Short mmCIF file of C-alpha atoms in Angstrom, two decimals:
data_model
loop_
_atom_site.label_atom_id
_atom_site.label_comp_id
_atom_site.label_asym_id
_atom_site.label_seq_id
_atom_site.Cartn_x
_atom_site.Cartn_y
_atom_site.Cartn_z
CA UNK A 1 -73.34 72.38 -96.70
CA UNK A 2 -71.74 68.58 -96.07
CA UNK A 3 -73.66 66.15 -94.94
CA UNK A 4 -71.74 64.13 -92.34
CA UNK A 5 -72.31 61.32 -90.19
CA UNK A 6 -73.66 67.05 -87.15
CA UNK A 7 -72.97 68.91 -87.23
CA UNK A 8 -74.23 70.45 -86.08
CA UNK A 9 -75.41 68.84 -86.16
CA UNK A 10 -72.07 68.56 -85.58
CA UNK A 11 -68.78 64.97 -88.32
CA UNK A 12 -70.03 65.02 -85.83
CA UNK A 13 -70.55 61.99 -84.34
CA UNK A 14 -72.94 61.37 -81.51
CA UNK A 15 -72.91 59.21 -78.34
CA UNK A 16 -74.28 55.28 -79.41
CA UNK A 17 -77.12 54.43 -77.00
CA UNK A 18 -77.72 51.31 -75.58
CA UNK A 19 -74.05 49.67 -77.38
CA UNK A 20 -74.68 46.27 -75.93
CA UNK A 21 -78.27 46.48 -77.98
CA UNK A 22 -76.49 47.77 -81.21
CA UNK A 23 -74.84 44.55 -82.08
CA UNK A 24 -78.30 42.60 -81.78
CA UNK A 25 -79.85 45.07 -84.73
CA UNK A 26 -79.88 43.75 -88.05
CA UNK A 27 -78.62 46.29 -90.49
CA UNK A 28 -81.26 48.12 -92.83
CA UNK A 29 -81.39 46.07 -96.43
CA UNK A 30 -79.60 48.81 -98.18
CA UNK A 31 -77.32 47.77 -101.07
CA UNK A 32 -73.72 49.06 -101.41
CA UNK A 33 -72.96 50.02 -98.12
CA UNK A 34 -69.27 48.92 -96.48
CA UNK A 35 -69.86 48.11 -92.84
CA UNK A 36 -68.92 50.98 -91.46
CA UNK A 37 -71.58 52.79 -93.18
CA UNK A 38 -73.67 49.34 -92.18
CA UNK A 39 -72.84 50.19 -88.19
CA UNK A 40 -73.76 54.11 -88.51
CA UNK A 41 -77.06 52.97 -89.90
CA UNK A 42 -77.31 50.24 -87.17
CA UNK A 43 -76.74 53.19 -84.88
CA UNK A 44 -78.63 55.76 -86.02
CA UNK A 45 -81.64 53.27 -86.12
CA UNK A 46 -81.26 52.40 -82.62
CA UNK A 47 -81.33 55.66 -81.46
CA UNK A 48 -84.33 56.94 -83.32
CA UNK A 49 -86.00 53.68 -81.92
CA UNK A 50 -85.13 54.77 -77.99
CA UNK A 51 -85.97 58.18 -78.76
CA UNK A 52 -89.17 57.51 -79.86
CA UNK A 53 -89.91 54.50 -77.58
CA UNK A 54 -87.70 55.02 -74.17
CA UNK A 55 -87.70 52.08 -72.07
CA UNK A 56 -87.24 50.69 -68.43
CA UNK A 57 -87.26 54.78 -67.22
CA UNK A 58 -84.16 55.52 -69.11
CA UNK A 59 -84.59 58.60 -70.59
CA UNK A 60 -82.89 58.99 -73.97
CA UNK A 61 -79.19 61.50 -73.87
CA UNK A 62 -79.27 63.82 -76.50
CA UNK A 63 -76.60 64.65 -78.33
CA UNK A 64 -75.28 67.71 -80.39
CA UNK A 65 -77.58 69.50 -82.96
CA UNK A 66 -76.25 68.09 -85.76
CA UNK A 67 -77.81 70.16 -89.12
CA UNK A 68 -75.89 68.12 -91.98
CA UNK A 69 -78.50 65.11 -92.05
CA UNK A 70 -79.75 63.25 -94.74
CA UNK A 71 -82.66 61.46 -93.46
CA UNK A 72 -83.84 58.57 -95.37
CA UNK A 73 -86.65 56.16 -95.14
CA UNK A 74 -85.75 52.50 -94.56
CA UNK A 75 -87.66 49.76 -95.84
CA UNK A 76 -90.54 48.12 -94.17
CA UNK A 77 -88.47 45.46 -92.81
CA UNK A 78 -86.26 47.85 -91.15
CA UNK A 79 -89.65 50.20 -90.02
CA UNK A 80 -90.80 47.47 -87.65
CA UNK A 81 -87.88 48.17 -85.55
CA UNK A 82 -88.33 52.28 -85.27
CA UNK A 83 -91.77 54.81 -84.92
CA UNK A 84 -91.19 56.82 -87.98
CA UNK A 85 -89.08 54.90 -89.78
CA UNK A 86 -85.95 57.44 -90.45
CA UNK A 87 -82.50 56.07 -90.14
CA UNK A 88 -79.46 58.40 -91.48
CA UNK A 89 -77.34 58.06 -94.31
CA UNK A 90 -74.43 59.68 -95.06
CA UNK A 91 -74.00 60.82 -99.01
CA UNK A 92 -70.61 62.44 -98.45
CA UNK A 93 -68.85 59.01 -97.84
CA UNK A 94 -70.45 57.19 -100.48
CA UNK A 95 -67.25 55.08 -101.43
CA UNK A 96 -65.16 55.00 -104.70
CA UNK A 97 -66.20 58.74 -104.90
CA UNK A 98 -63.07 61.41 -105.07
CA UNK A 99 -62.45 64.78 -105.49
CA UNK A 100 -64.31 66.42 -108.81
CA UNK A 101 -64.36 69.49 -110.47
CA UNK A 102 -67.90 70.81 -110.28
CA UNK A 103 -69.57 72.95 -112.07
CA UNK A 104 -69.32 76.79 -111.67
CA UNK A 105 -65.61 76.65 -110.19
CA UNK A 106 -64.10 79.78 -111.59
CA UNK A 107 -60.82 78.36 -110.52
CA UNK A 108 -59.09 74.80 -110.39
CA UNK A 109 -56.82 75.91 -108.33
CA UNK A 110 -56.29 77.70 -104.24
CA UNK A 111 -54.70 80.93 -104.85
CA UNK A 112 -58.16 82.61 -105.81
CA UNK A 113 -59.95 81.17 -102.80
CA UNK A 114 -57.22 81.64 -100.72
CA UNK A 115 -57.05 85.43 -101.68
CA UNK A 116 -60.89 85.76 -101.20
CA UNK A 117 -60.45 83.56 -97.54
CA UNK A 118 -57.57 86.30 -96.82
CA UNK A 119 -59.88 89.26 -97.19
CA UNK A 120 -62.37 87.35 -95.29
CA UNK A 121 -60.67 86.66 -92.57
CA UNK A 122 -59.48 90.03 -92.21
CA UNK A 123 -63.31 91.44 -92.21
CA UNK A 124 -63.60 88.53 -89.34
CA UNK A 125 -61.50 90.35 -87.65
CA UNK A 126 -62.54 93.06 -87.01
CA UNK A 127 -65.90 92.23 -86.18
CA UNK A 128 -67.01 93.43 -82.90
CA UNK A 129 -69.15 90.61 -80.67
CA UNK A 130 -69.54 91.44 -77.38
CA UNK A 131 -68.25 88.92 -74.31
CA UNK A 132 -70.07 86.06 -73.78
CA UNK A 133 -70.48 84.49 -69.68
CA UNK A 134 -69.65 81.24 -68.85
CA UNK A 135 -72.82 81.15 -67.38
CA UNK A 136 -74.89 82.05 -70.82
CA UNK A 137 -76.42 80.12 -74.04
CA UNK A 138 -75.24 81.12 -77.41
CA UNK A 139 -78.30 81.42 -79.28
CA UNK A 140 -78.39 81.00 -83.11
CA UNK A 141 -81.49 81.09 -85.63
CA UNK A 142 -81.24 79.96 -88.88
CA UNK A 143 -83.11 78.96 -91.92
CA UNK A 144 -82.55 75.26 -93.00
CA UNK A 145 -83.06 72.77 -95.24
CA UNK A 146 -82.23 69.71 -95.80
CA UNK A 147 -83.08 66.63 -98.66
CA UNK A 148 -84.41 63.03 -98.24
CA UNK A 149 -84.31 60.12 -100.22
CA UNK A 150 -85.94 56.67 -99.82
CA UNK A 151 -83.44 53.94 -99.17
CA UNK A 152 -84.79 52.14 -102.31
CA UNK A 153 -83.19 54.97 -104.43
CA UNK A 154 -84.73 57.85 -106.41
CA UNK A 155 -84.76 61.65 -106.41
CA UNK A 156 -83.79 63.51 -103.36
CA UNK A 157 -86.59 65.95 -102.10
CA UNK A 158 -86.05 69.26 -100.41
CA UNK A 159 -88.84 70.80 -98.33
CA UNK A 160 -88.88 74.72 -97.92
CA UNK A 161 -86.47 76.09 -95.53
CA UNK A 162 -87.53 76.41 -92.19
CA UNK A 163 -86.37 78.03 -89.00
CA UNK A 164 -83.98 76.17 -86.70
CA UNK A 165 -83.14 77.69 -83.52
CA UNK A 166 -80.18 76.64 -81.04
CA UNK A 167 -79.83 77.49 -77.47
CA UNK A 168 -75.74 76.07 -76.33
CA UNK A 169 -74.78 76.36 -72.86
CA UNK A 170 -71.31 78.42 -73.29
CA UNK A 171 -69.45 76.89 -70.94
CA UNK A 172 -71.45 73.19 -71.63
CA UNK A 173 -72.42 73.11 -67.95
CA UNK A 174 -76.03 73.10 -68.93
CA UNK A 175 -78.18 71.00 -71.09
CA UNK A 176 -78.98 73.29 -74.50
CA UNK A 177 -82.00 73.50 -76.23
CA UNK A 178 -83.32 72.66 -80.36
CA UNK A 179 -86.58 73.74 -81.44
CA UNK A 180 -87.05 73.57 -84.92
CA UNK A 181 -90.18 74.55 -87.40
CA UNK A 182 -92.89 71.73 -87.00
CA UNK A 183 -91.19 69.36 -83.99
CA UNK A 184 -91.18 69.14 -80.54
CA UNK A 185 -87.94 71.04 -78.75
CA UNK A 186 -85.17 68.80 -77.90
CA UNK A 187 -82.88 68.66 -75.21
CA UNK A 188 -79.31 69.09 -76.00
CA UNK A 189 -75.89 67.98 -74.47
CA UNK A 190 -75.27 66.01 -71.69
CA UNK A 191 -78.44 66.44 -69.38
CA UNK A 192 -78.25 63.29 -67.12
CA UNK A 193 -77.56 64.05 -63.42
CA UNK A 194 -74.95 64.15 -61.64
CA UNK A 195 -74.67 63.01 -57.80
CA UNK A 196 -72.33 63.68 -55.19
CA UNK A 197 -72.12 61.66 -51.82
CA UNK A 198 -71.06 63.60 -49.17
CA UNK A 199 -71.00 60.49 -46.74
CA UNK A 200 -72.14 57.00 -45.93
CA UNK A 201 -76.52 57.19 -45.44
CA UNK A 202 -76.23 60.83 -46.99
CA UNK A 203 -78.48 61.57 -49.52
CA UNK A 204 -77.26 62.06 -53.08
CA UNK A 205 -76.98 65.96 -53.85
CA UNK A 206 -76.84 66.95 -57.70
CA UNK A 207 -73.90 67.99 -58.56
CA UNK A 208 -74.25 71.65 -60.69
CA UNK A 209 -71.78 72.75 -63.01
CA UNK A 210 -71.03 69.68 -64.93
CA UNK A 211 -69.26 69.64 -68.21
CA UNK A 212 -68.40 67.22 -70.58
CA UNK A 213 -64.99 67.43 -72.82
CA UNK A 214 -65.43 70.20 -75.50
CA UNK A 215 -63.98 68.91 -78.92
CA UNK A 216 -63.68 69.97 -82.42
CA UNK A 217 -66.88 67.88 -83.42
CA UNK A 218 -68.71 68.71 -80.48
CA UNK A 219 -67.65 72.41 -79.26
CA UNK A 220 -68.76 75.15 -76.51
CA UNK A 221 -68.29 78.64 -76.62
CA UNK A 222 -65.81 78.41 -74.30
CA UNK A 223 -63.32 75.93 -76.07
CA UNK A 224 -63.84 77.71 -79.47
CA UNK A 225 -62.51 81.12 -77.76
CA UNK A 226 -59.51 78.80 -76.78
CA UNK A 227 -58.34 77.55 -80.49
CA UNK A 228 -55.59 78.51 -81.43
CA UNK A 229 -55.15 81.92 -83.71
CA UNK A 230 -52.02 80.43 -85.67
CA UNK A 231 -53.66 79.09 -89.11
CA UNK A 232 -51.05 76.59 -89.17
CA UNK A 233 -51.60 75.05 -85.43
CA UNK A 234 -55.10 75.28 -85.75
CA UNK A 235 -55.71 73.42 -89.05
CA UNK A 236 -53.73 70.86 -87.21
CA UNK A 237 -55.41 70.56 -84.21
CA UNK A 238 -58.69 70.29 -86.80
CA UNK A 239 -57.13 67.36 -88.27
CA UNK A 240 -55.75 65.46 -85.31
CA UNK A 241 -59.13 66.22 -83.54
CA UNK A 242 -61.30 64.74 -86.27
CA UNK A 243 -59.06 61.75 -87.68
CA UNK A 244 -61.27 58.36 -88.76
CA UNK A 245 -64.37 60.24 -88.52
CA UNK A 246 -64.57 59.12 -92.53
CA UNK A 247 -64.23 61.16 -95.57
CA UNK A 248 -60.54 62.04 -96.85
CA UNK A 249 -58.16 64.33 -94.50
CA UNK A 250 -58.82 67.74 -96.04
CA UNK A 251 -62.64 67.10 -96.80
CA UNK A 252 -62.98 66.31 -93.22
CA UNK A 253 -60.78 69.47 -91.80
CA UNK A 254 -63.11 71.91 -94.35
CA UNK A 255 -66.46 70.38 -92.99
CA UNK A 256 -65.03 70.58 -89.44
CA UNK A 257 -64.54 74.45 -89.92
CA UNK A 258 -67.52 74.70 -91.83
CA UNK A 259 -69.49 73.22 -88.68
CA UNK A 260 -67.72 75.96 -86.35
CA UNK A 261 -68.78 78.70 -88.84
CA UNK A 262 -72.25 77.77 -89.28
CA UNK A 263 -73.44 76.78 -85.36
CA UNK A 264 -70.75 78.48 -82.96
CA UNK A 265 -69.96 82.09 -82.51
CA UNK A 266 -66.10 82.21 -82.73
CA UNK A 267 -64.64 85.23 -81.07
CA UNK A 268 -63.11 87.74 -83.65
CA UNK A 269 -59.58 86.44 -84.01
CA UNK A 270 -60.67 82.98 -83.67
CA UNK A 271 -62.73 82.84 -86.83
CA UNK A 272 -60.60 85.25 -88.81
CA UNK A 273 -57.90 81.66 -88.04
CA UNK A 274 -60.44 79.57 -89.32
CA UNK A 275 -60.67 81.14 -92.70
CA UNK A 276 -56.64 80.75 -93.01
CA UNK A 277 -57.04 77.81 -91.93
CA UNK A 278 -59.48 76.77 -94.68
CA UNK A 279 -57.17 78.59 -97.19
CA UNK A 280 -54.44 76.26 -96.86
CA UNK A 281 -56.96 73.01 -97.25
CA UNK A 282 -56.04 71.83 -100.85
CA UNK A 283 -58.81 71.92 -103.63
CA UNK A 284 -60.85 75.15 -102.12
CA UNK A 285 -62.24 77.23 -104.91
CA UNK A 286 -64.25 79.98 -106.01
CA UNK A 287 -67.83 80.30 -107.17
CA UNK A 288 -69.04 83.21 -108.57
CA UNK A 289 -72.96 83.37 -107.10
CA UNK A 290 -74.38 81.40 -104.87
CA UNK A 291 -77.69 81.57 -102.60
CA UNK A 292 -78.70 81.01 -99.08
CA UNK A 293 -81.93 79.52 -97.54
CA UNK A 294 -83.51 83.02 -96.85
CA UNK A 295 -82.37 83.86 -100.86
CA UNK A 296 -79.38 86.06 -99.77
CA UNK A 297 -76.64 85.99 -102.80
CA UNK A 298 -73.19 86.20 -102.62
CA UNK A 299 -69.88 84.89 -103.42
CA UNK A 300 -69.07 81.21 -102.41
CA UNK A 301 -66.41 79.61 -101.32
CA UNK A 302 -66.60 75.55 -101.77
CA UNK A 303 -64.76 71.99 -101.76
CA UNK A 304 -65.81 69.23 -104.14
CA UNK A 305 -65.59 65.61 -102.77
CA UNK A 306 -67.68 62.48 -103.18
CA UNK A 307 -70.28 64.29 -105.42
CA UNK A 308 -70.97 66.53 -103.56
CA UNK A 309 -69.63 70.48 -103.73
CA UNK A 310 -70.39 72.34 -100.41
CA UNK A 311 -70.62 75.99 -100.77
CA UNK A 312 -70.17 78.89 -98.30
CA UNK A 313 -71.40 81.89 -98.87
CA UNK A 314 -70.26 85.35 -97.97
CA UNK A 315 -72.02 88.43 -98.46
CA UNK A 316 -70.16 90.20 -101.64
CA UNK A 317 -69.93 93.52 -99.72
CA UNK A 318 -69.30 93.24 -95.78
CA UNK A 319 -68.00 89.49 -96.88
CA UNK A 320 -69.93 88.17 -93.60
CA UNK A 321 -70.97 84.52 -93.52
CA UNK A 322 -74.05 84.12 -94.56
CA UNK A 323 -74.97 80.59 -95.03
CA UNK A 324 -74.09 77.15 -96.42
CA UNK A 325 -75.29 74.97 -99.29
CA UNK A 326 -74.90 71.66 -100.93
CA UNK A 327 -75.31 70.44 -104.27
CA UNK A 328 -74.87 67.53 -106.23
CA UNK A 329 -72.06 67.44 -108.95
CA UNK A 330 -72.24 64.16 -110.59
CA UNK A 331 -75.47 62.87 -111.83
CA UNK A 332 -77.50 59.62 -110.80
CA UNK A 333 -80.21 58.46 -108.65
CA UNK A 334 -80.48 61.15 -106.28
CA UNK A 335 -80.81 63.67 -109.19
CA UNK A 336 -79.12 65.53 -111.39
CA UNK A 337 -75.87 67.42 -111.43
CA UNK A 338 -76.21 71.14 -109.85
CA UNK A 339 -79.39 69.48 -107.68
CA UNK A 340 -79.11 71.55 -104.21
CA UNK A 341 -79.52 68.78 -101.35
CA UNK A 342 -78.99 71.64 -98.18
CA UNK A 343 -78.70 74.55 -97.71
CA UNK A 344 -78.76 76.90 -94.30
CA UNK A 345 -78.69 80.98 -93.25
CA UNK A 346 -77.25 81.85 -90.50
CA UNK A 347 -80.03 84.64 -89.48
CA UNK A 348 -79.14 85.86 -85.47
CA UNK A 349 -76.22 85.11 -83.15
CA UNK A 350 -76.14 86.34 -79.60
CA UNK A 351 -75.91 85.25 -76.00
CA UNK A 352 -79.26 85.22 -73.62
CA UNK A 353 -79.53 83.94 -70.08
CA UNK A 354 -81.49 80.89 -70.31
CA UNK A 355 -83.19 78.78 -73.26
CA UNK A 356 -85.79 79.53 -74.85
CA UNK A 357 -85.09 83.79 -74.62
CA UNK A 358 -84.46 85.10 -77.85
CA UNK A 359 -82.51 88.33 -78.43
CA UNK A 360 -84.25 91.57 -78.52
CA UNK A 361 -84.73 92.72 -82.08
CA UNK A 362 -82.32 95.51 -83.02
CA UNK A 363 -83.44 99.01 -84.13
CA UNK A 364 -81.77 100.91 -86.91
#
């Protein structure tokens, strides 16, 4: 599982509050960093800051779930300016980092991977999900977990998986909703109102129905049925959509569809695309066993970049998607080679009414 600058969260880049504020933030006393890296931090900071703290009745947008966070504690210098103290760093784009073998790669090379995305895609397929309204949530529940690392350096630390829980308007009409193991829900997606004047002295109706652009990085039901099925257009329209958003061209496209597999519920053909897709990125490989959060094992396939290999996992049999997971392939501060910094499982995915309703539990 990447971690990019969410996803889900979401890569993923999220809406700057405040951007005349941002420039008056000093950036966290972290060593190394290139100034874009400087300005995510800047950004990440401030928004933690109005999350925590809103001010003059604004009340703070949120953005996209975004899952692939590495949340890091600034210094103290950099604490006075946020409750909690957590700003986000981004390990993936660590600079002067390229593409590594890692360890456990059974094969240097695509055709393996791309044999193993083929029969994949073709058990995608012919999946049966059953039609989702424009007027419903996609609900997913997963396990997650993800590591954090003081900003003066040292071993990354991964708590126990714990259960994340998504509620996304399908159409995006409709604010969603994040509740996750241990803190309070959050709002999700673009829940500021909307007015419409009918006339001069009228009063100011709410407009219903409202929807913000659907993109790769931040996607709805809806637009994910409309991707194309062609491998070839689609893994184009992946890298077009998500160009500058950091990292090198393929590692970006593979995180991108990672992101889709992991938090949306592509229709059939749609995701049996994505895994063609991901068969013609360059540098995919096989790994032979690899785990989820809830302990499922299966077969993995992953991308090495920056130090870091991200893994998905497939069960062996059905060759569903399981899960993600992340692990360190060069050693250093953060840890030691093979040191697992995420990892997810994808547990339920189904459509309910409203937020907050979860699926009823199937019988055998």
């Amino acid at each position: 599982m990447n971690f990019t600058s969410r996803r889900r969260t979401h890569h993923r880049s999220e809406e700057t509050e405040g951007p005349g504020l941002t420039a008056l933030l000093p950036p966290p006393s972290v060593p190394g960093l290139d100034p874009d890296r400087e300005l995510l931090l800047k950004e990440a900071l401030l928004r933690e800051a109005a999350v925590a703290e809103p001010r003059g009745g604004l009340a703070p947008r949120a953005a996209r779930p975004r899952r692939r966070l590495v949340r890091v504690m600034v210094p103290a210098v950099a604490c006075a300016l946020a409750v909690g103290g957590v700003v986000v760093v981004n390990l993936v784009d660590a600079p002067g980092r390229g593409t590594t073998a890692a360890p456990g790669d059974r094969t240097p090379g695509t055709s393996e991977a791309a044999q193993l995305l083929d029969r994949i895609a073709l058990a995608a397929a012919g999946e049966k999900q059953p039609t989702v309204r424009a007027d419903q949530f996609v609900y997913i529940e997963s396990k997650v977990a993800f590591a954090g690392q003081s900003a003066g350096g040292g071993k990354v630390i991964t708590p126990p998986a714990h259960t994340r829980q998504v509620w996304l308007s399908a159409d995006g009409s409709r604010p969603g909703l994040l509740r996750e193991e241990g803190e309070p829900d959050s709002s999700l997606g673009d829940d500021a109102p909307v007015y419409d004047l009918d006339r001069r002295g009228a009063t100011p109706r709410p407009r219903t129905g409202h929807k913000k652009a659907a993109s790769i990085s931040d996607p709805t039901h809806e637009y994910v049925a409309s991707l194309p099925t062609d491998p070839d257009a689609l893994l184009k329209l992946i890298r077009d959509e998500t160009h500058g958003q950091g990292q090198d061209p393929d590692q970006r496209a593979f995180t991108a569809i990672g992101d889709l597999l992991a938090e949306t519920w592509a229709p059939p053909q749609v995701g049996a695309a994505l895994y063609k897709a991901a068969a013609k990125i360059p540098g995919v490989t096989v790994i032979d066993a690899a785990t989820d959060a809830a302990g499922r094992e299966g077969v993995a396939v992953a991308r090495t970049a920056h130090g870091q290999q991200t893994q998905w996992v497939f069960d062996r049999t059905t060759y569903a998607f399981l899960g993600e997971r992340t692990v360190l392939t060069e050693s250093g501060d953060a840890g030691p080679a093979g040191t697992v910094v995420g990892t997810s499982a994808v547990l339920t995915r189904a459509a309910v009414d409203r937020t907050g309703e979860t699926p009823a539990p199937t019988t055998a």
